[in-house]
Each structure stands twice: as structure tokens, then as C-alpha cells.
Coordinates of C-alpha atoms (C1' of nucleotides) in Angstrom, one line a residue:
Chain A
M1 CA 0.1 0.0 0.1
R2 CA 1.5 3.4 -1.0
P3 CA 1.4 5.7 2.1
S4 CA -0.5 8.3 0.0
E5 CA -4.0 5.9 -0.5
R6 CA -4.0 5.1 3.4
P7 CA -6.5 7.8 3.9
E8 CA -8.2 6.9 0.9
I9 CA -8.8 3.3 2.1
R10 CA -9.4 4.7 5.4
D11 CA -12.2 6.4 4.2
L12 CA -13.8 3.5 2.4
P13 CA -17.6 2.5 3.6
L14 CA -16.5 -0.6 5.0
F15 CA -13.8 1.0 7.2
R16 CA -14.7 4.4 7.7
T17 CA -16.4 4.0 11.0
M18 CA -14.1 1.4 12.7
R19 CA -11.9 2.1 15.3
D20 CA -8.2 3.2 14.8
D21 CA -7.0 0.5 16.2
S22 CA -8.9 -2.2 14.4
F23 CA -7.9 -0.1 11.1
D24 CA -4.2 -0.1 12.4
T25 CA -4.2 -3.9 13.0
L26 CA -6.0 -4.6 9.8
A27 CA -3.7 -2.4 7.9
K28 CA -0.9 -4.8 8.8
D29 CA -2.4 -7.5 6.6
F30 CA -3.9 -6.1 4.0
F31 CA -2.1 -4.5 0.7
A32 CA -3.1 -3.0 -2.5
R33 CA -2.0 -4.0 -6.0
D34 CA -2.4 -3.4 -9.5
F35 CA -3.5 -5.5 -11.7
P36 CA -3.9 -5.4 -15.7
P37 CA -6.9 -5.9 -18.0
G38 CA -8.3 -9.2 -18.4
F39 CA -6.8 -10.3 -15.2
D40 CA -8.4 -13.2 -13.3
L41 CA -8.7 -12.3 -9.8
L42 CA -10.4 -15.1 -8.5
R43 CA -12.5 -18.1 -9.5
Q44 CA -16.0 -19.4 -8.5
G45 CA -15.8 -22.5 -6.0
D46 CA -12.2 -21.2 -4.8
P47 CA -12.3 -21.0 -1.1
A48 CA -12.8 -17.5 0.5
R49 CA -9.3 -16.1 1.4
V50 CA -9.3 -12.3 0.8
L51 CA -11.7 -9.7 0.7
H52 CA -11.2 -7.5 -2.4
I53 CA -12.0 -3.7 -2.9
V54 CA -12.1 -1.9 -6.1
L55 CA -10.2 1.5 -5.5
D56 CA -9.7 2.2 -9.3
G57 CA -10.6 0.5 -12.5
A58 CA -13.3 -2.1 -12.8
V59 CA -14.0 -5.9 -12.1
L60 CA -16.4 -8.2 -13.6
L61 CA -18.0 -10.5 -11.8
Y62 CA -19.4 -13.2 -13.8
T63 CA -20.4 -17.1 -13.5
R64 CA -20.4 -20.0 -15.4
H65 CA -22.6 -23.4 -15.8
R66 CA -22.7 -26.0 -18.3
G67 CA -20.9 -23.9 -21.2
R68 CA -23.2 -20.9 -20.0
E69 CA -21.9 -17.8 -18.6
T70 CA -23.2 -14.4 -17.2
T71 CA -22.4 -11.4 -15.7
T72 CA -23.6 -11.0 -12.3
A73 CA -21.8 -7.5 -11.4
V74 CA -19.7 -4.9 -12.4
V75 CA -17.7 -3.7 -9.8
E76 CA -16.4 0.0 -9.3
P77 CA -14.6 2.5 -6.7
P78 CA -15.0 2.1 -3.9
G79 CA -17.2 -1.4 -4.1
S80 CA -16.0 -4.5 -2.3
F81 CA -17.0 -7.9 -3.5
I82 CA -17.3 -11.5 -2.0
L83 CA -17.3 -10.0 1.4
A84 CA -20.2 -12.3 2.1
A85 CA -18.1 -15.7 1.2
C86 CA -15.4 -13.9 3.4
I87 CA -17.8 -14.1 6.3
R88 CA -19.1 -17.3 6.2
D89 CA -15.8 -19.0 5.2
A90 CA -17.3 -20.5 2.0
P91 CA -16.2 -20.9 -1.5
Y92 CA -16.9 -18.1 -4.0
L93 CA -20.1 -18.2 -6.0
V94 CA -18.5 -16.2 -8.7
S95 CA -15.5 -15.6 -10.5
A96 CA -14.0 -12.2 -11.1
R97 CA -11.9 -10.5 -13.7
T98 CA -10.6 -7.0 -14.3
L99 CA -12.3 -5.5 -17.1
E100 CA -9.6 -2.8 -17.3
R101 CA -6.5 -2.0 -15.4
A102 CA -7.8 -1.9 -11.9
R103 CA -6.1 -1.0 -8.2
V104 CA -7.9 -3.5 -5.6
V105 CA -7.0 -3.5 -1.9
L106 CA -6.8 -7.3 -1.0
V107 CA -8.0 -8.1 3.0
P108 CA -7.1 -11.8 4.2
C109 CA -10.3 -13.1 5.5
E110 CA -9.0 -14.4 8.3
Q111 CA -7.9 -11.2 9.8
L112 CA -10.8 -9.6 8.6
R113 CA -13.0 -12.1 10.6
S114 CA -11.1 -11.5 13.8
I115 CA -11.4 -7.8 13.8
V116 CA -15.1 -8.2 12.8
R117 CA -15.2 -10.1 16.3
Q118 CA -13.1 -7.4 18.2
D119 CA -14.7 -3.9 17.2
P120 CA -18.4 -3.6 17.2
D121 CA -18.2 -0.6 15.0
F122 CA -16.4 -2.5 12.3
A123 CA -19.4 -5.5 12.5
L124 CA -22.0 -2.9 12.1
A125 CA -20.3 -1.4 9.0
V126 CA -19.8 -5.1 7.6
A127 CA -23.5 -5.7 8.4
E128 CA -24.5 -2.8 6.6
E129 CA -22.8 -3.5 3.8
L130 CA -24.0 -6.9 3.5
S131 CA -27.3 -5.3 3.9
G132 CA -27.0 -3.0 1.1
C133 CA -25.7 -5.8 -1.1
I134 CA -28.5 -8.3 -0.3
R135 CA -31.0 -5.4 -1.4
Q136 CA -29.1 -4.7 -4.4
V137 CA -29.2 -8.5 -5.7
V138 CA -33.1 -8.7 -4.3
R139 CA -33.7 -5.6 -6.7
H140 CA -31.6 -7.3 -9.4
T141 CA -33.8 -10.5 -9.1
K142 CA -37.2 -8.4 -9.2
N143 CA -36.0 -6.7 -12.0
L144 CA -35.4 -10.2 -13.9
K145 CA -38.5 -11.6 -13.1
L146 CA -41.0 -8.8 -13.3
R147 CA -40.1 -7.1 -16.5
N148 CA -39.3 -7.8 -20.2
A149 CA -36.4 -7.3 -22.0
Q150 CA -37.5 -3.9 -23.3
E151 CA -38.6 -2.7 -20.1
R152 CA -35.2 -4.0 -18.3
L153 CA -33.2 -1.8 -21.0
A154 CA -35.5 1.2 -20.4
A155 CA -34.9 1.1 -16.8
Y156 CA -31.2 0.6 -17.0
L157 CA -31.1 3.8 -19.3
L158 CA -33.1 5.7 -16.9
R159 CA -31.3 4.7 -14.2
E160 CA -28.1 5.4 -15.8
S161 CA -29.1 8.8 -16.6
R162 CA -30.1 9.2 -13.1
L163 CA -26.8 8.5 -11.8
C164 CA -25.1 10.6 -14.4
G165 CA -26.8 13.7 -12.4
D166 CA -30.2 13.2 -14.6
A167 CA -28.3 13.7 -17.8
D168 CA -29.8 13.6 -21.2
R169 CA -26.9 12.1 -22.6
F170 CA -24.0 9.6 -21.0
I171 CA -21.7 7.0 -22.0
L172 CA -22.6 3.6 -21.1
P173 CA -20.0 2.1 -18.6
V174 CA -19.5 -1.3 -20.3
E175 CA -19.5 -2.9 -23.2
M176 CA -22.8 -3.9 -24.7
R177 CA -22.3 -7.7 -24.3
T178 CA -21.5 -7.5 -20.6
L179 CA -24.6 -5.2 -20.2
A180 CA -26.9 -7.9 -22.4
S181 CA -25.6 -10.7 -19.8
F182 CA -26.2 -8.7 -17.1
L183 CA -29.8 -7.7 -18.1
G184 CA -30.4 -11.5 -18.7
M185 CA -30.3 -11.4 -22.3
T186 CA -28.4 -12.0 -25.7
P187 CA -26.4 -9.4 -27.3
E188 CA -28.6 -9.7 -29.9
T189 CA -31.6 -9.1 -27.9
L190 CA -30.2 -6.0 -26.4
S191 CA -29.5 -4.8 -29.8
R192 CA -33.0 -5.0 -30.9
S193 CA -34.1 -3.9 -27.8
M194 CA -32.0 -0.7 -28.1
R195 CA -33.1 0.0 -31.7
S196 CA -37.0 -0.7 -30.6
L197 CA -36.2 1.8 -28.0
E198 CA -35.1 4.7 -30.5
A199 CA -38.8 4.8 -31.2
A200 CA -39.5 5.4 -27.5
G201 CA -37.1 8.2 -26.2
I202 CA -33.5 7.3 -26.7
A203 CA -30.8 8.0 -29.4
K204 CA -27.8 6.1 -29.9
E205 CA -24.9 8.4 -30.6
G206 CA -21.8 6.7 -31.4
A207 CA -20.8 3.1 -29.8
R208 CA -21.7 3.6 -26.4
A209 CA -22.9 7.3 -26.1
I210 CA -26.9 7.5 -25.3
R211 CA -29.2 10.4 -25.7
I212 CA -32.7 10.3 -24.0
T213 CA -35.0 12.3 -26.0
D214 CA -38.3 11.8 -24.6
R215 CA -37.7 10.8 -21.1
D216 CA -41.6 10.6 -20.3
A217 CA -41.8 7.8 -22.9
L218 CA -39.1 5.8 -21.6
A219 CA -40.1 6.3 -18.6
R220 CA -44.1 5.1 -19.5
L221 CA -41.9 2.1 -20.9
A222 CA -39.8 1.4 -18.2
A223 CA -42.3 2.2 -15.4
P224 CA -39.3 3.2 -13.1
D225 CA -39.6 1.8 -9.4
A226 CA -37.5 2.8 -6.3
L227 CA -38.3 -0.7 -5.1
I228 CA -36.4 -2.0 -8.1
D229 CA -34.5 0.6 -9.7
G230 CA -32.9 2.0 -6.3
P231 CA -33.7 4.7 -4.6
G232 CA -33.7 8.6 -4.8
P233 CA -32.5 11.1 -7.5
V234 CA -28.8 11.1 -6.3
G235 CA -27.0 8.2 -6.9
T236 CA -24.1 7.3 -4.5
S237 CA -22.1 5.9 -7.5
R238 CA -22.3 5.2 -11.2
G239 CA -22.4 2.0 -13.8
I240 CA -24.0 -1.2 -13.1
D241 CA -24.8 -1.7 -9.5
L242 CA -24.7 -5.4 -8.0
P243 CA -24.0 -8.0 -5.6
G244 CA -21.3 -7.0 -3.0
V245 CA -20.7 -3.9 -4.8
R246 CA -21.9 -0.8 -2.8
A247 CA -23.3 0.3 0.4
A248 CA -26.1 2.2 -1.4
S249 CA -29.4 0.9 -0.6
Chain B
M1 CA -43.8 -14.8 24.4
R2 CA -44.6 -18.0 26.4
P3 CA -42.1 -18.5 28.7
S4 CA -42.1 -22.2 27.4
E5 CA -40.8 -20.6 24.0
R6 CA -38.1 -18.6 25.2
P7 CA -35.2 -21.2 25.0
E8 CA -36.2 -22.0 21.6
I9 CA -36.0 -18.7 20.7
R10 CA -32.6 -18.2 22.2
D11 CA -31.7 -20.8 20.1
L12 CA -32.5 -19.4 16.9
P13 CA -29.3 -19.0 14.7
L14 CA -29.4 -15.3 15.0
F15 CA -29.6 -15.2 18.6
R16 CA -27.6 -18.2 19.9
T17 CA -24.5 -16.6 20.1
M18 CA -25.2 -13.4 21.6
R19 CA -24.6 -12.3 25.1
D20 CA -26.9 -13.3 27.8
D21 CA -27.1 -9.7 28.8
S22 CA -27.8 -8.8 25.4
F23 CA -30.5 -11.2 25.0
D24 CA -32.3 -10.3 28.1
T25 CA -32.2 -6.8 26.7
L26 CA -33.5 -7.6 23.5
A27 CA -36.5 -9.9 24.9
K28 CA -38.0 -6.9 26.6
D29 CA -39.2 -5.7 23.2
F30 CA -39.8 -8.6 21.1
F31 CA -42.8 -10.8 21.2
A32 CA -44.0 -13.7 19.7
R33 CA -47.7 -13.8 17.7
D34 CA -49.9 -16.1 16.0
F35 CA -51.3 -15.5 12.7
P36 CA -53.9 -17.0 11.0
P37 CA -53.6 -18.1 7.2
G38 CA -53.5 -15.3 4.6
F39 CA -52.7 -12.8 7.3
D40 CA -50.5 -9.8 5.4
L41 CA -47.4 -9.0 7.7
L42 CA -45.8 -6.4 5.8
R43 CA -46.3 -4.6 2.6
Q44 CA -43.4 -3.6 0.2
G45 CA -42.2 0.0 0.4
D46 CA -43.3 0.6 4.2
P47 CA -40.3 1.5 6.4
A48 CA -38.6 -1.0 8.2
R49 CA -40.2 -1.5 11.7
V50 CA -39.6 -4.9 13.1
L51 CA -37.6 -7.7 12.1
H52 CA -39.5 -11.1 11.7
I53 CA -38.5 -14.8 12.6
V54 CA -40.5 -17.5 11.9
L55 CA -40.9 -20.1 14.7
D56 CA -43.8 -21.9 13.5
G57 CA -45.9 -22.2 10.3
A58 CA -44.9 -20.7 6.8
V59 CA -44.7 -16.8 5.4
L60 CA -44.8 -16.2 1.7
L61 CA -42.5 -13.4 0.6
Y62 CA -43.8 -11.7 -2.7
T63 CA -43.5 -8.7 -4.7
R64 CA -45.9 -6.6 -7.3
H65 CA -45.0 -4.5 -9.9
R66 CA -47.5 -3.3 -12.8
G67 CA -49.8 -6.0 -12.1
R68 CA -47.2 -8.5 -12.1
E69 CA -46.3 -10.7 -9.2
T70 CA -43.5 -12.8 -8.0
T71 CA -42.7 -15.0 -5.2
T72 CA -39.5 -14.0 -3.9
A73 CA -39.6 -16.5 -1.0
V74 CA -41.0 -19.0 1.4
V75 CA -39.8 -18.6 5.0
E76 CA -40.1 -21.6 7.1
P77 CA -38.7 -22.0 10.6
P78 CA -36.5 -20.9 12.0
G79 CA -35.8 -18.5 9.1
S80 CA -35.8 -14.8 9.4
F81 CA -36.7 -12.0 6.8
I82 CA -36.3 -8.2 6.1
L83 CA -33.0 -8.4 8.3
A84 CA -31.1 -6.1 5.5
A85 CA -34.4 -3.4 6.0
C86 CA -33.9 -3.2 9.4
I87 CA -30.4 -2.8 9.6
R88 CA -30.3 0.2 7.1
D89 CA -33.4 1.2 8.1
A90 CA -34.7 1.3 4.7
P91 CA -38.0 0.5 2.9
Y92 CA -39.3 -3.2 2.8
L93 CA -38.5 -4.3 -0.9
V94 CA -41.1 -7.3 -0.5
S95 CA -44.2 -7.9 0.9
A96 CA -45.3 -11.0 3.4
R97 CA -48.2 -12.9 4.0
T98 CA -48.6 -16.0 6.2
L99 CA -49.5 -19.1 3.9
E100 CA -50.6 -21.0 6.9
R101 CA -51.3 -20.6 10.5
A102 CA -48.0 -19.2 12.1
R103 CA -45.8 -18.4 14.9
V104 CA -43.5 -15.1 14.3
V105 CA -41.3 -13.4 16.8
L106 CA -41.2 -9.5 16.0
V107 CA -38.0 -7.6 17.0
P108 CA -38.4 -3.9 16.8
C109 CA -35.7 -2.6 14.5
E110 CA -34.5 0.2 16.6
Q111 CA -33.5 -2.0 19.6
L112 CA -32.0 -4.5 16.9
R113 CA -29.8 -1.7 15.6
S114 CA -28.7 -0.8 19.0
I115 CA -28.0 -4.4 20.3
V116 CA -25.6 -4.6 17.3
R117 CA -23.9 -1.6 18.3
Q118 CA -23.4 -3.2 21.6
D119 CA -22.7 -6.6 21.3
P120 CA -19.8 -7.9 18.6
D121 CA -20.9 -11.6 18.9
F122 CA -24.6 -10.4 18.0
A123 CA -23.3 -8.0 15.3
L124 CA -21.3 -11.2 13.8
A125 CA -24.1 -13.3 14.0
V126 CA -26.2 -10.8 12.1
A127 CA -23.3 -10.4 9.5
E128 CA -23.6 -14.4 9.2
E129 CA -27.2 -14.4 8.6
L130 CA -27.0 -11.4 5.9
S131 CA -23.8 -13.5 4.3
G132 CA -25.9 -16.5 4.2
C133 CA -28.8 -14.6 2.8
I134 CA -26.9 -12.7 -0.2
R135 CA -25.6 -16.2 -1.0
Q136 CA -28.7 -17.7 -1.5
V137 CA -30.3 -14.7 -3.4
V138 CA -26.9 -14.9 -5.6
R139 CA -27.3 -18.6 -6.3
H140 CA -31.2 -18.0 -7.1
T141 CA -30.3 -15.6 -9.6
K142 CA -27.8 -17.8 -11.0
N143 CA -30.5 -20.5 -11.4
L144 CA -32.8 -18.1 -13.1
K145 CA -30.1 -17.0 -15.6
L146 CA -28.0 -20.2 -16.4
R147 CA -31.2 -22.5 -16.5
N148 CA -34.2 -22.7 -18.6
A149 CA -37.9 -24.0 -17.0
Q150 CA -37.3 -27.5 -17.1
E151 CA -33.7 -27.4 -15.4
R152 CA -34.7 -25.7 -12.6
L153 CA -37.6 -27.6 -12.0
A154 CA -35.1 -30.9 -12.1
A155 CA -32.9 -29.0 -9.5
Y156 CA -35.5 -27.9 -7.6
L157 CA -36.6 -31.5 -7.3
L158 CA -33.6 -33.0 -6.7
R159 CA -32.4 -30.6 -4.1
E160 CA -36.1 -30.8 -2.4
S161 CA -35.6 -34.6 -2.4
R162 CA -32.0 -34.1 -0.5
L163 CA -33.1 -31.6 1.9
C164 CA -36.0 -34.9 2.8
G165 CA -32.9 -36.9 3.3
D166 CA -32.4 -37.9 -0.2
A167 CA -36.1 -39.3 -0.2
D168 CA -37.0 -40.9 -3.3
R169 CA -40.6 -39.9 -2.4
F170 CA -41.7 -36.3 -0.7
I171 CA -44.1 -33.8 -0.3
L172 CA -44.0 -30.3 -2.1
P173 CA -43.9 -27.5 0.5
V174 CA -46.0 -25.1 -1.4
E175 CA -48.8 -24.9 -4.2
M176 CA -47.9 -25.5 -7.6
R177 CA -48.7 -21.9 -8.4
T178 CA -46.3 -20.6 -6.0
L179 CA -43.2 -22.9 -6.9
A180 CA -43.9 -21.8 -10.7
S181 CA -43.9 -18.2 -9.2
F182 CA -40.5 -18.8 -7.2
L183 CA -39.0 -20.8 -9.9
G184 CA -39.6 -17.7 -12.9
M185 CA -42.2 -19.4 -14.8
T186 CA -46.3 -19.4 -15.1
P187 CA -48.2 -22.4 -13.7
E188 CA -49.1 -23.4 -17.2
T189 CA -45.2 -23.8 -17.7
L190 CA -44.3 -25.6 -14.7
S191 CA -47.2 -28.2 -15.4
R192 CA -45.7 -28.6 -18.4
S193 CA -42.4 -29.0 -17.4
M194 CA -43.2 -31.4 -14.8
R195 CA -44.9 -33.5 -17.1
S196 CA -42.0 -33.7 -19.3
L197 CA -39.7 -34.5 -16.8
E198 CA -42.0 -38.1 -16.5
A199 CA -40.2 -39.1 -18.9
A200 CA -37.0 -38.0 -17.3
G201 CA -36.9 -39.6 -13.8
I202 CA -40.2 -38.1 -11.7
A203 CA -43.7 -39.4 -11.3
K204 CA -46.5 -37.6 -9.6
E205 CA -48.0 -39.4 -7.1
G206 CA -51.1 -37.3 -6.0
A207 CA -51.6 -33.3 -6.0
R208 CA -48.1 -32.5 -4.5
A209 CA -46.5 -35.8 -3.9
I210 CA -43.2 -36.7 -6.1
R211 CA -41.6 -39.8 -6.2
I212 CA -37.9 -39.8 -7.9
T213 CA -37.9 -43.0 -10.4
D214 CA -34.5 -42.2 -12.2
R215 CA -32.0 -40.1 -10.2
D216 CA -29.5 -40.3 -12.6
A217 CA -31.5 -38.9 -15.8
L218 CA -32.9 -36.1 -13.4
A219 CA -29.5 -35.4 -12.7
R220 CA -28.2 -35.3 -16.2
L221 CA -31.0 -33.1 -17.1
A222 CA -30.6 -30.6 -14.1
A223 CA -26.8 -30.7 -13.5
P224 CA -26.8 -29.9 -10.1
D225 CA -24.1 -27.5 -8.9
A226 CA -23.4 -26.6 -5.4
L227 CA -22.6 -23.1 -6.8
I228 CA -26.3 -22.9 -7.3
D229 CA -28.3 -25.3 -5.5
G230 CA -26.7 -25.1 -2.3
P231 CA -24.0 -27.0 -0.1
G232 CA -23.5 -30.7 0.8
P233 CA -26.0 -33.5 1.4
V234 CA -27.2 -32.5 4.7
G235 CA -29.1 -29.9 4.3
T236 CA -30.1 -27.1 7.0
S237 CA -33.8 -27.3 6.7
R238 CA -36.2 -27.9 3.9
G239 CA -38.6 -26.2 1.4
I240 CA -37.9 -23.5 -0.8
D241 CA -34.8 -21.2 0.3
L242 CA -34.4 -17.8 -0.2
P243 CA -33.6 -14.1 0.5
G244 CA -33.7 -13.7 4.2
V245 CA -34.4 -17.3 5.0
R246 CA -32.2 -19.1 6.5
A247 CA -28.2 -18.8 7.5
A248 CA -27.4 -22.0 5.7
S249 CA -25.1 -21.3 3.0
Chain C
dC1 C1' -2.9 -2.1 -43.4
dG2 C1' -4.8 -6.3 -41.6
dA3 C1' -6.6 -9.1 -38.2
dA4 C1' -9.5 -9.4 -34.3
dC5 C1' -13.2 -8.5 -32.2
dC6 C1' -17.4 -6.2 -31.2
dC7 C1' -21.8 -4.9 -32.7
dT8 C1' -26.0 -5.3 -35.9
dT9 C1' -28.9 -7.2 -39.0
dG10 C1' -32.0 -11.1 -41.0
dA11 C1' -33.8 -15.5 -40.7
dC12 C1' -35.6 -18.8 -38.3
dA13 C1' -36.1 -21.8 -34.1
dG14 C1' -37.4 -23.0 -29.9
dA15 C1' -39.0 -21.6 -25.2
dA16 C1' -42.6 -19.6 -22.5
dA17 C1' -46.6 -16.5 -21.9
dT18 C1' -51.2 -16.1 -22.8
dC19 C1' -55.9 -17.2 -23.5
dA20 C1' -59.6 -20.5 -23.0
dA21 C1' -61.8 -24.3 -21.4
dC22 C1' -62.2 -28.3 -19.0
dT23 C1' -61.2 -31.4 -14.8
dA24 C1' -60.5 -32.4 -10.1
dA25 C1' -60.3 -31.5 -5.3
dG26 C1' -61.5 -28.8 -1.0
dG27 C1' -65.0 -26.5 1.7
dT28 C1' -69.6 -24.9 2.3
dG29 C1' -74.0 -24.7 3.2
dG30 C1' -78.1 -27.0 2.7
Chain D
dC1 C1' -74.3 -36.4 3.8
dC2 C1' -74.5 -34.4 -0.5
dA3 C1' -74.6 -30.8 -3.9
dC4 C1' -73.1 -26.5 -4.7
dC5 C1' -69.5 -23.7 -5.5
dT6 C1' -64.9 -22.1 -5.5
dT7 C1' -60.2 -22.3 -6.3
dA8 C1' -56.1 -25.2 -8.0
dG9 C1' -54.5 -27.5 -11.6
dT10 C1' -54.0 -29.5 -16.4
dT11 C1' -54.2 -29.6 -21.2
dG12 C1' -54.6 -27.6 -25.8
dA13 C1' -54.4 -23.7 -29.2
dT14 C1' -51.9 -19.9 -30.1
dT15 C1' -48.9 -15.8 -29.9
dT16 C1' -45.0 -13.3 -28.2
dC17 C1' -40.6 -13.3 -26.9
dT18 C1' -36.2 -14.5 -26.7
dG19 C1' -32.4 -17.6 -28.1
dT20 C1' -29.9 -19.5 -32.1
dC21 C1' -27.3 -19.5 -36.4
dA22 C1' -25.0 -17.0 -39.9
dA23 C1' -23.4 -13.1 -42.4
dG24 C1' -21.9 -8.4 -43.0
dG25 C1' -20.2 -3.6 -41.4
dG26 C1' -17.3 -0.9 -38.4
dT27 C1' -13.7 -0.2 -34.8
dT28 C1' -9.7 -0.8 -32.5
dC29 C1' -5.2 -2.1 -32.3
dG30 C1' -1.1 -4.1 -33.3

DNA sequence: CGAACCCTTGACAGAAATCAACTAAGGTGG
DNA sequence: CCACCTTAGTTGATTTCTGTCAAGGGTTCG
């Protein structure tokens, strides 16, 4: 860990409220590292050994089964992932790979668990992080089960806009294929859904830029709902949000 | 709370490891109640006020959006629900209704949060419960995204059998329509999937009884996977398992 | 400049939802 | 105890949605 980034790490949602001495103890054991794009950070099924927290860049969480693959989340700073596996000392349910160059804090699970037991403030922070994570996954599941492909895309675009400060124009944070996988559809279906939305309030401007031309029309289609898409106009962060990603609820 | 059930409550996964004095403090504020079948316990969108723990009976967690409705979970003893909303003091994401006569422990969120801050053992128990819950929802999402309707049903039946001690014959814990909704399909599709599985290892014996006639054939179809269907041969409990339900990971 | 790779588009196939009718089972009240 | 009514489940016909396969166009990067 570079001395310069210690304050940044200290201020992460997970560590912000913990006692100084707990942080100092924990800090002895964790370290930050840079990873190149496309680097495999962990594989589903492996026993939990280290908690990961993204300081910079972006990390893809994905999972495979029988040759099929799906995106579980894209984690951006200051998101953490696989906290649940660490707490339970259980195998990872997903694999993780850097999408771009990324800087990640690695915290050994054993030390983490030991501090949880000693510092109630930290334990509470962990519980809050986990709770936020549950709520995100539950909302994502509701999204998958209660909306069709086109509605999911419309809702995603509205949310993305909101996270960019209700901007009418914004850049998608991930490739189309990753977005498709996250939204539970094939790239082809995403492409067609995007096209059909061009008649309902959006315009594509280049490969990844989106302009919202008719917010009301889009909203009629998406039927945005705080209990699915997440709360309030002022997002805590940007990008796809998912399990283990952000404390936001 | 009846004096006789105090030991039972004390031994719940969430309370088992907490300090005596914390439990005593908390016990002043919680109470157990009986509810008739079909009783609405809470509604999505309402602010979190009480944690619910099921001592007896069964509770349906479901959610609505735009006239569509889907089952999120069926909670059976000794499962809890909406712990995450309580910890974050956020609105419920789902509604809850008793499926049958049920006995439920109600714990005011405020007191719960206050004890979390005071008792690290309890905070750890909460973190573990939440972690188990996350893992369940993540597995459920993987199930929805990586398997088709028939495979989801096949995997569900195998898991159900496993939870009944690898019994070849068992009774479904919920109505077909509820199961369909949980598995992310319509009752019609469930009915047809069930029928098509009769050529691949199962037999229906009456309305809700299932016999597994060819476990290997069923397994070839379902491709059971610990990272989706949950761990080991010895289940912690039975029935549908879901968000906020069981500590099992 | 060329080779990957990503995205799009079209044609088609398959999966699942919808609509509607029918059957069976459970509960109620006569 | 039986008839009726309600509700759950099944089945069939059909539509809609989504995935698959294949080809083409555009970008990016070496």
C-alpha cells in the first residue's frame, strides 16, 4: 500500500467507521495491488481467502455453468466484492476478472473476521455493507422476473441517466455484450431492444453514447420503481450496480 | 412470548451466540404472535420497523410491479426475513403474507440495531445471517439466468429430495402456483415441465407428492451444482430457500 | 494495413406466456 | 351426507418473446 492512499482506504465505506486501532491492526495485513486488464482475480468454487475492494478501474463478476456464462456484476470504486463468502468462510459463488487496469485492496478473510469479532463498529459496517448488497441482488432479481427485456433496458438507461445527474446524454460504462449479460439477455436481443427504444425516447450517438430524447416515453415503458431500480435522484455512484458492489440501498 | 418458548428463541441462529445480557435486553422488546392463514404481515415500500422470525408455519415473500407478481421466498422455521431492511432502516422490498397459521417473533428494528452496536457476537451473527442470505439470492439469480424452466424444476426437485434426506418420495412444501412463481415461470409452464420430466426420472403421486424414479436421468437434466443449488447432502432445513430465510450457505 | 473483435441485422427456431376450456379437489351450507 | 361453489391444476391452441445461427459492417489495435 502506498502511504498516499492510506487515507483513501481509511475512508472506504467499510472502514470509515471502525476504530483506529482496529484499522491499524487490519492495515498490517492488507495490501493494494495493480492488475492489468483481463486479469483473473478469483475463480468460482475457490475457498474464500481475501476480500477485494476496488480503488480504481472496474472488475467483472461473472459465473459459468454448463458452458453458459452470465454477468453478475461490474464493481467500480469504492465497491467491494465477495464479502459474504469471506464472512462465512465459504467458496466463492462467482469468478472475478478486471475489465480494465485496476487497483484493488486485498484483505485476508481471517484477519477480517477476527476484527469483526473485536470491533462492534466494524461489525456494524460489515452488516450494513452486506445489507446493501442483499437489497441490490433482490432488486436485480425482481427486475429479471417482473420486466421483459425491453423494459429492463429502458429502466437501466433511466437509472444510468439518473446516476449521471439526470443527464440527457451519457456514456454506457460497459460493453454492450456485458450489459446484455447483466440484464439477462443475449447481445442480439439487447441490440434489437435498443433499436426498438429509438422509437420510444432514446437515440444512440456512437458506439456507447446514449441520448434520452423523450424521458416520459421512456418512463412509461420502464415504469421506474424505487423498489426495483434503487432509491432517490442522487445516486451514490455510477455504473451497473450489483451484489457486493456498493453500500447503497 | 410464552415462557416455554424462550429457550427456543434463544437458540435461533441469530440469537444463539449473543451475550446473555444482550438477549435479555432485547427480549424485553420483542414478542411472539400467532397469525391466521393469509394474514398480511408487511407490505413492500413500508418503512422497516420490525424484524420477523418464523417459529412455526410458513410465510410467503412476494412482490408486485405493474400488476405482475412474483414469489421471492417462502420462509419456514427458523428463518428470518427483512433483516437487511432493518439494518439499513430502509423500506421493505417485498411484501409478506402467512401461507398457513404461523407463529412469528417480532423484533423492533431500533432495539435490534442498538444491540448490534453493543454486542460484537450478535453483530457477527447478524453478519453471518446476512451473508447466508446474500449467497442464497445470488444462487437463485444464477439459477434463473443459467437454466431454463425444465432444468430449474429438475434441480429444484433434486434439491428438495436432498433436503428430505435424499428421499425418493417427498411432498412439495408449497402449491404449484407458488412454486412456479418462485422458479420464474407460469403455472402452465410448470405443469408442462413437470409432465415432460415424467419421461426423465420423476413421477407425480397425487397432487403434491413426487417420486424420483431415475435420479441419474434427472441429474443429467438438472446438472446439480453446489454453487447454484447449495451445499452438501445434509441440508439445514427444508422447503424453498431464499433471501433472508436461512443462515445456510 | 490487416486482423481481431464487437456490434448489428436478418432469418429462423425454440421457449415460454397467454388465452381459454376443462377437470379435479376442497370447503360450505343446505 | 350430498350438492354446489370456489379454487387449483391441467391441457390445448396460439402468440409473443427471446435465443440461435449466420453473415456483414464498423472499430480498434497491433
